[in-house]
PDB file of C-alpha atoms in Angstrom:
ATOM      1  CA  ALA W   1       0.047   0.074  -0.069  1.00  0.00           C
ATOM      2  CA  GLY W   2       1.088   3.542  -0.441  1.00  0.00           C
ATOM      3  CA  THR W   3      -0.030   7.078  -0.167  1.00  0.00           C
ATOM      4  CA  LEU W   4       0.377  10.283  -2.002  1.00  0.00           C
ATOM      5  CA  PRO W   5       2.115  13.215  -0.441  1.00  0.00           C
ATOM      6  CA  ALA W   6      -0.067  15.873   1.063  1.00  0.00           C
ATOM      7  CA  ARG W   7       1.250  18.333  -1.682  1.00  0.00           C
ATOM      8  CA  LEU W   8       2.681  17.521  -4.995  1.00  0.00           C
ATOM      9  CA  PRO W   9       5.656  19.793  -6.180  1.00  0.00           C
ATOM     10  CA  ARG W  10       4.967  22.364  -8.758  1.00  0.00           C
ATOM     11  CA  PRO W  11       6.428  21.279 -12.212  1.00  0.00           C
ATOM     12  CA  ARG W  12       9.546  23.041 -13.150  1.00  0.00           C
ATOM     13  CA  PRO W  13       9.568  24.416 -16.806  1.00  0.00           C
ATOM     14  CA  LEU W  14      13.016  22.972 -17.458  1.00  0.00           C
ATOM     15  CA  ALA W  15      12.620  19.649 -15.752  1.00  0.00           C
ATOM     16  CA  TRP W  16      11.553  17.806 -18.898  1.00  0.00           C
ATOM     17  CA  PRO W  17      13.993  17.021 -21.764  1.00  0.00           C
ATOM     18  CA  ARG W  18      13.389  18.740 -25.077  1.00  0.00           C
ATOM     19  CA  ILE W  19      13.786  17.664 -28.679  1.00  0.00           C
ATOM     20  CA  GLY W  20      13.722  19.836 -31.756  1.00  0.00           C
ATOM     21  CA  VAL W  21      11.037  19.503 -34.339  1.00  0.00           C
ATOM     22  CA  TYR W  22      11.972  21.068 -37.644  1.00  0.00           C
ATOM     23  CA  HIS W  23      10.268  21.838 -40.988  1.00  0.00           C
ATOM     24  CA  SER W  24      12.423  19.238 -42.611  1.00  0.00           C
ATOM     25  CA  ASP W  25      11.126  16.422 -40.355  1.00  0.00           C
ATOM     26  CA  ASP W  26       8.757  14.223 -42.245  1.00  0.00           C
ATOM     27  CA  GLU W  27       5.784  12.701 -40.506  1.00  0.00           C
ATOM     28  CA  ARG W  28       7.557   9.359 -39.555  1.00  0.00           C
ATOM     29  CA  ARG W  29      10.429  11.309 -37.966  1.00  0.00           C
ATOM     30  CA  PHE W  30       7.968  13.654 -36.118  1.00  0.00           C
ATOM     31  CA  ARG W  31       6.011  10.647 -34.733  1.00  0.00           C
ATOM     32  CA  MET W  32       9.125   9.063 -33.624  1.00  0.00           C
ATOM     33  CA  LYS W  33      10.316  12.123 -31.874  1.00  0.00           C
ATOM     34  CA  VAL W  34       7.046  12.579 -29.934  1.00  0.00           C
ATOM     35  CA  SER W  35       6.352   8.889 -29.329  1.00  0.00           C
ATOM     36  CA  ARG W  36       5.959   7.898 -25.721  1.00  0.00           C
ATOM     37  CA  PRO W  37       8.607   5.133 -25.688  1.00  0.00           C
ATOM     38  CA  MET W  38      11.050   7.614 -27.133  1.00  0.00           C
ATOM     39  CA  ARG W  39      10.139  10.400 -24.684  1.00  0.00           C
ATOM     40  CA  TRP W  40      10.519   7.878 -21.920  1.00  0.00           C
ATOM     41  CA  LEU W  41      14.039   6.837 -23.146  1.00  0.00           C
ATOM     42  CA  ARG W  42      15.173  10.428 -23.615  1.00  0.00           C
ATOM     43  CA  GLY W  43      14.213  11.119 -19.935  1.00  0.00           C
ATOM     44  CA  LYS W  44      16.618   8.381 -18.621  1.00  0.00           C
ATOM     45  CA  PRO W  45      20.026   9.482 -17.383  1.00  0.00           C
ATOM     46  CA  ILE W  46      21.768   7.165 -19.840  1.00  0.00           C
ATOM     47  CA  TRP W  47      20.622   9.463 -22.713  1.00  0.00           C
ATOM     48  CA  PRO W  48      23.319  11.985 -23.542  1.00  0.00           C
ATOM     49  CA  GLY W  49      22.040  15.509 -22.639  1.00  0.00           C
TER      50      GLY W  49
END
């Protein structure tokens, strides 16, 4: 069993990794960049920042 904290911390604007999306990106590349698995992977410390 677990509980939630009484108050959740406010999200920090720079706490999430970012990725560039450019005009030259086709639909396949865009979908790859914004896919949930890729966002998860980019959030890991092993991903070069």
